[in-house]
PDB file of C-alpha atoms and ligand atoms in Angstrom:
ATOM      1  CA  MET A   1      -9.164  -7.783 -17.627  1.00  0.00           C
ATOM      2  CA  GLY A   2      -9.293  -8.165 -13.875  1.00  0.00           C
ATOM      3  CA  ARG A   3     -13.025  -9.490 -14.073  1.00  0.00           C
ATOM      4  CA  ARG A   4     -12.055 -11.993 -16.755  1.00  0.00           C
ATOM      5  CA  GLN A   5      -9.085 -13.472 -14.556  1.00  0.00           C
ATOM      6  CA  ILE A   6     -11.471 -13.843 -11.765  1.00  0.00           C
ATOM      7  CA  ASP A   7     -13.742 -15.856 -13.936  1.00  0.00           C
ATOM      8  CA  THR A   8     -10.811 -17.773 -15.750  1.00  0.00           C
ATOM      9  CA  LEU A   9      -9.247 -18.684 -12.378  1.00  0.00           C
ATOM     10  CA  GLY A  10     -12.481 -19.574 -10.776  1.00  0.00           C
ATOM     11  CA  LEU A  11     -11.657 -17.330  -7.805  1.00  0.00           C
ATOM     12  CA  GLU A  12     -14.628 -17.544  -5.365  1.00  0.00           C
ATOM     13  CA  GLY A  13     -15.337 -14.657  -2.991  1.00  0.00           C
ATOM     14  CA  VAL A  14     -13.007 -12.213  -4.955  1.00  0.00           C
ATOM     15  CA  ILE A  15     -14.791  -9.079  -6.055  1.00  0.00           C
ATOM     16  CA  PHE A  16     -13.327  -6.604  -8.710  1.00  0.00           C
ATOM     17  CA  VAL A  17     -13.544  -2.736  -8.079  1.00  0.00           C
ATOM     18  CA  GLN A  18     -12.364  -0.338 -10.699  1.00  0.00           C
ATOM     19  CA  ALA A  19     -11.992   2.780  -8.935  1.00  0.00           C
ATOM     20  CA  ASP A  20      -9.607   5.445  -7.488  1.00  0.00           C
ATOM     21  CA  ALA A  21      -7.773   3.546  -4.787  1.00  0.00           C
ATOM     22  CA  GLY A  22      -6.541   6.658  -3.077  1.00  0.00           C
ATOM     23  CA  ASP A  23     -10.138   7.839  -2.207  1.00  0.00           C
ATOM     24  CA  ALA A  24     -11.297   7.088   1.326  1.00  0.00           C
ATOM     25  CA  ALA A  25     -14.888   7.225   0.070  1.00  0.00           C
ATOM     26  CA  VAL A  26     -14.087   4.203  -2.213  1.00  0.00           C
ATOM     27  CA  LEU A  27     -12.042   2.333   0.110  1.00  0.00           C
ATOM     28  CA  ASP A  28     -14.671   2.782   3.105  1.00  0.00           C
ATOM     29  CA  THR A  29     -17.054   0.540   1.172  1.00  0.00           C
ATOM     30  CA  LEU A  30     -14.864  -2.405   1.183  1.00  0.00           C
ATOM     31  CA  GLY A  31     -14.839  -3.393   4.829  1.00  0.00           C
ATOM     32  CA  ASP A  32     -11.988  -4.627   6.892  1.00  0.00           C
ATOM     33  CA  ALA A  33      -9.015  -6.275   5.036  1.00  0.00           C
ATOM     34  CA  GLN A  34      -6.687  -9.134   6.039  1.00  0.00           C
ATOM     35  CA  LEU A  35      -4.342  -8.247   3.362  1.00  0.00           C
ATOM     36  CA  VAL A  36      -3.514  -5.130   1.274  1.00  0.00           C
ATOM     37  CA  LEU A  37      -0.977  -5.015  -1.586  1.00  0.00           C
ATOM     38  CA  ALA A  38       0.180  -1.567  -1.918  1.00  0.00           C
ATOM     39  CA  CYS A  39       2.588  -2.342  -4.714  1.00  0.00           C
ATOM     40  CA  GLY A  40       3.674   0.107  -7.401  1.00  0.00           C
ATOM     41  CA  ILE A  41       2.294   3.226  -5.288  1.00  0.00           C
ATOM     42  CA  PHE A  42       5.262   4.341  -3.096  1.00  0.00           C
ATOM     43  CA  GLY A  43       7.647   5.127  -6.133  1.00  0.00           C
ATOM     44  CA  ASN A  44       4.816   7.251  -7.630  1.00  0.00           C
ATOM     45  CA  VAL A  45       3.554   9.595  -4.977  1.00  0.00           C
ATOM     46  CA  ALA A  46       4.914  12.451  -2.774  1.00  0.00           C
ATOM     47  CA  ASP A  47       6.477  11.462   0.620  1.00  0.00           C
ATOM     48  CA  HIS A  48       3.637  12.953   2.624  1.00  0.00           C
ATOM     49  CA  ASP A  49       1.294  10.547   0.440  1.00  0.00           C
ATOM     50  CA  ILE A  50       3.326   7.503   1.698  1.00  0.00           C
ATOM     51  CA  ARG A  51       2.779   8.547   5.266  1.00  0.00           C
ATOM     52  CA  SER A  52      -0.943   9.024   4.522  1.00  0.00           C
ATOM     53  CA  THR A  53      -1.081   5.741   2.808  1.00  0.00           C
ATOM     54  CA  ILE A  54       0.551   3.949   5.834  1.00  0.00           C
ATOM     55  CA  ARG A  55      -1.954   5.624   8.071  1.00  0.00           C
ATOM     56  CA  GLY A  56      -4.721   4.519   5.885  1.00  0.00           C
ATOM     57  CA  LEU A  57      -3.525   0.925   5.836  1.00  0.00           C
ATOM     58  CA  SER A  58      -3.538   0.818   9.567  1.00  0.00           C
ATOM     59  CA  VAL A  59      -7.230   1.745   9.583  1.00  0.00           C
ATOM     60  CA  LEU A  60      -8.167  -0.498   6.501  1.00  0.00           C
ATOM     61  CA  LEU A  61      -6.494  -3.738   7.973  1.00  0.00           C
ATOM     62  CA  VAL A  62      -7.939  -5.636  10.579  1.00  0.00           C
ATOM     63  CA  GLY A  63      -5.673  -6.112  13.600  1.00  0.00           C
ATOM     64  CA  GLY A  64      -3.124  -8.854  12.732  1.00  0.00           C
ATOM     65  CA  GLY A  65      -3.686  -8.064   8.970  1.00  0.00           C
ATOM     66  CA  SER A  66      -0.759  -7.645   6.635  1.00  0.00           C
ATOM     67  CA  THR A  67       0.347  -5.448   3.838  1.00  0.00           C
ATOM     68  CA  ILE A  68       2.959  -6.026   1.252  1.00  0.00           C
ATOM     69  CA  TRP A  69       4.555  -2.964  -0.403  1.00  0.00           C
ATOM     70  CA  THR A  70       7.132  -1.951  -2.800  1.00  0.00           C
ATOM     71  CA  ARG A  71       9.438   1.078  -3.346  1.00  0.00           C
ATOM     72  CA  HIS A  72      12.526   1.505  -5.440  1.00  0.00           C
ATOM     73  CA  ARG A  73      15.925   2.262  -3.593  1.00  0.00           C
ATOM     74  CA  LEU A  74      17.109   4.992  -6.039  1.00  0.00           C
ATOM     75  CA  ALA A  75      18.983   7.901  -4.213  1.00  0.00           C
ATOM     76  CA  PRO A  76      17.832   9.282  -1.768  1.00  0.00           C
ATOM     77  CA  ASP A  77      16.683   5.799  -0.679  1.00  0.00           C
ATOM     78  CA  LEU A  78      13.328   6.384   1.297  1.00  0.00           C
ATOM     79  CA  THR A  79      13.058   2.755   2.250  1.00  0.00           C
ATOM     80  CA  PRO A  80      14.642   3.359   5.763  1.00  0.00           C
ATOM     81  CA  SER A  81      12.128   5.955   6.570  1.00  0.00           C
ATOM     82  CA  ILE A  82       9.122   4.087   5.187  1.00  0.00           C
ATOM     83  CA  ARG A  83       9.903   1.234   7.399  1.00  0.00           C
ATOM     84  CA  GLU A  84      10.031   3.482  10.443  1.00  0.00           C
ATOM     85  CA  TRP A  85       6.731   5.133   9.443  1.00  0.00           C
ATOM     86  CA  PHE A  86       5.141   1.717   9.362  1.00  0.00           C
ATOM     87  CA  VAL A  87       6.466   0.893  12.984  1.00  0.00           C
ATOM     88  CA  ALA A  88       5.275   4.332  14.180  1.00  0.00           C
ATOM     89  CA  ALA A  89       1.790   3.536  12.729  1.00  0.00           C
ATOM     90  CA  GLY A  90       1.379   0.302  14.880  1.00  0.00           C
ATOM     91  CA  PHE A  91       3.070  -2.006  12.420  1.00  0.00           C
ATOM     92  CA  LYS A  92       5.671  -4.927  12.900  1.00  0.00           C
ATOM     93  CA  GLU A  93       8.053  -5.480   9.889  1.00  0.00           C
ATOM     94  CA  THR A  94       7.862  -9.398   8.720  1.00  0.00           C
ATOM     95  CA  ALA A  95       9.943  -9.032   5.636  1.00  0.00           C
ATOM     96  CA  PHE A  96      12.158  -6.638   3.712  1.00  0.00           C
ATOM     97  CA  VAL A  97      14.008  -7.742   0.567  1.00  0.00           C
ATOM     98  CA  SER A  98      16.157  -5.662  -1.642  1.00  0.00           C
ATOM     99  CA  VAL A  99      15.754  -7.309  -5.120  1.00  0.00           C
ATOM    100  CA  ALA A 100      19.229  -8.291  -6.535  1.00  0.00           C
ATOM    101  CA  ASP A 101      20.281  -6.590  -9.662  1.00  0.00           C
ATOM    102  CA  SER A 102      17.615  -3.878  -9.288  1.00  0.00           C
ATOM    103  CA  SER A 103      16.579  -0.806  -7.573  1.00  0.00           C
ATOM    104  CA  ALA A 104      13.513  -2.542  -6.403  1.00  0.00           C
ATOM    105  CA  SER A 105      12.499  -3.476  -2.864  1.00  0.00           C
ATOM    106  CA  VAL A 106       9.367  -5.303  -1.185  1.00  0.00           C
ATOM    107  CA  GLY A 107       8.345  -5.009   2.237  1.00  0.00           C
ATOM    108  CA  SER A 108       5.958  -6.757   4.335  1.00  0.00           C
ATOM    109  CA  HIS A 109       4.382  -5.357   7.644  1.00  0.00           C
ATOM    110  CA  ARG A 110       1.684  -6.689   9.967  1.00  0.00           C
ATOM    111  CA  LEU A 111      -0.499  -4.617  12.027  1.00  0.00           C
ATOM    112  CA  VAL A 112       0.195  -5.326  15.677  1.00  0.00           C
ATOM    113  CA  ALA A 113      -1.139  -2.286  17.315  1.00  0.00           C
ATOM    114  CA  LYS A 114      -4.374  -1.213  15.632  1.00  0.00           C
ATOM    115  CA  ASP A 115      -5.634   2.145  17.112  1.00  0.00           C
ATOM    116  CA  PRO A 116      -9.621   1.886  16.515  1.00  0.00           C
ATOM    117  CA  THR A 117      -9.886   5.584  17.026  1.00  0.00           C
ATOM    118  CA  ARG A 118      -7.802   6.516  14.122  1.00  0.00           C
ATOM    119  CA  PRO A 119      -9.787   7.837  11.128  1.00  0.00           C
ATOM    120  CA  LEU A 120      -9.307   6.915   7.412  1.00  0.00           C
ATOM    121  CA  PRO A 121      -7.413   9.924   5.784  1.00  0.00           C
ATOM    122  CA  ARG A 122      -9.714  11.461   3.294  1.00  0.00           C
ATOM    123  CA  ARG A 123      -7.192  11.146   0.531  1.00  0.00           C
ATOM    124  CA  LEU A 124      -4.388   8.258   1.028  1.00  0.00           C
ATOM    125  CA  PHE A 125      -2.523   9.206  -2.390  1.00  0.00           C
ATOM    126  CA  GLU A 126      -2.520  11.074  -5.525  1.00  0.00           C
ATOM    127  CA  PHE A 127      -0.063   9.746  -8.213  1.00  0.00           C
ATOM    128  CA  ILE A 128       2.514  12.152  -9.664  1.00  0.00           C
ATOM    129  CA  GLY A 129       2.048  11.498 -13.388  1.00  0.00           C
ATOM    130  CA  ASP A 130       0.196   8.300 -14.721  1.00  0.00           C
ATOM    131  CA  GLY A 131       2.442   5.779 -12.843  1.00  0.00           C
ATOM    132  CA  ALA A 132       3.485   4.558 -16.167  1.00  0.00           C
ATOM    133  CA  GLY A 133       7.196   5.697 -15.544  1.00  0.00           C
ATOM    134  CA  GLY A 134       8.163   2.268 -14.172  1.00  0.00           C
ATOM    135  CA  HIS A 135       8.828   3.504 -10.702  1.00  0.00           C
ATOM    136  CA  CYS A 136       7.588   0.788  -8.037  1.00  0.00           C
TER     137      CYS A 136
HETATM  138  C1  SAM B 201       3.637   1.489 -11.139  1.00  0.00           C
HETATM  139  S1  SAM B 201       1.982   0.547 -11.827  1.00  0.00           S
HETATM  140  C2  SAM B 201       1.912  -0.836 -10.577  1.00  0.00           C
HETATM  141  C3  SAM B 201       1.100  -1.897 -11.035  1.00  0.00           C
HETATM  142  C4  SAM B 201       0.931  -3.073 -10.076  1.00  0.00           C
HETATM  143  N1  SAM B 201       0.291  -2.692  -8.860  1.00  0.00           N
HETATM  144  C5  SAM B 201       2.428  -3.603  -9.826  1.00  0.00           C
HETATM  145  O1  SAM B 201       2.832  -3.446  -8.942  1.00  0.00           O
HETATM  146  O2  SAM B 201       2.824  -4.234 -10.941  1.00  0.00           O
HETATM  147  C6  SAM B 201       0.782   1.799 -11.026  1.00  0.00           C
HETATM  148  C7  SAM B 201      -0.593   1.564 -11.662  1.00  0.00           C
HETATM  149  O3  SAM B 201      -1.631   2.324 -10.514  1.00  0.00           O
HETATM  150  C8  SAM B 201      -2.389   2.957 -11.405  1.00  0.00           C
HETATM  151  N2  SAM B 201      -3.057   4.093 -10.671  1.00  0.00           N
HETATM  152  C9  SAM B 201      -2.672   5.271 -10.621  1.00  0.00           C
HETATM  153  N3  SAM B 201      -3.319   5.973  -9.677  1.00  0.00           N
HETATM  154  C10 SAM B 201      -4.127   5.092  -9.338  1.00  0.00           C
HETATM  155  C11 SAM B 201      -5.380   5.407  -8.303  1.00  0.00           C
HETATM  156  N4  SAM B 201      -5.666   6.585  -7.846  1.00  0.00           N
HETATM  157  N5  SAM B 201      -6.191   4.308  -8.122  1.00  0.00           N
HETATM  158  C12 SAM B 201      -5.923   3.200  -8.701  1.00  0.00           C
HETATM  159  N6  SAM B 201      -4.862   2.913  -9.557  1.00  0.00           N
HETATM  160  C13 SAM B 201      -4.121   3.891  -9.839  1.00  0.00           C
HETATM  161  C14 SAM B 201      -1.745   3.503 -12.568  1.00  0.00           C
HETATM  162  O4  SAM B 201      -2.488   3.770 -13.720  1.00  0.00           O
HETATM  163  C15 SAM B 201      -0.719   2.061 -12.772  1.00  0.00           C
HETATM  164  O5  SAM B 201      -1.371   1.212 -13.740  1.00  0.00           O
END
């Protein structure tokens, strides 16, 4: 479906990769990113995997690059901690929106202090279950 959409929309310079997005070996082949959408991950992984993913984002993105991420705010709301973890990893928050009439939230962070010595974690995240439970 992804490949078909790229063709249908005539998106030039967009490649489609069907692979494990938590595996550093896969991510290492993609090169530096200007933008990473980390949507639908943080509500489906353990807290320590959220931290690994944030560290991984700080390696995958070019300096000045951005990430957009999602997470539900069901109790206990982890989004305040997530926002602190981004800042600790060298990001500046550019937006945080609690979606009205829903438990969803969307954040955006820009990498302002890239540490070129930081290695990519071998494993960024592992889904708990299949992610089909509707948690974002
Ligand atoms: C909650 S859905 C989010 C879908 C979409 N990104 C969004 O925000 O609407 C999570 C999706 O990630 C997929 N997924 C789970 N583990 C993955 C992995 N290691 N690599 C790539 N996709 C994975 C699940 O199969 C599921 O389709």
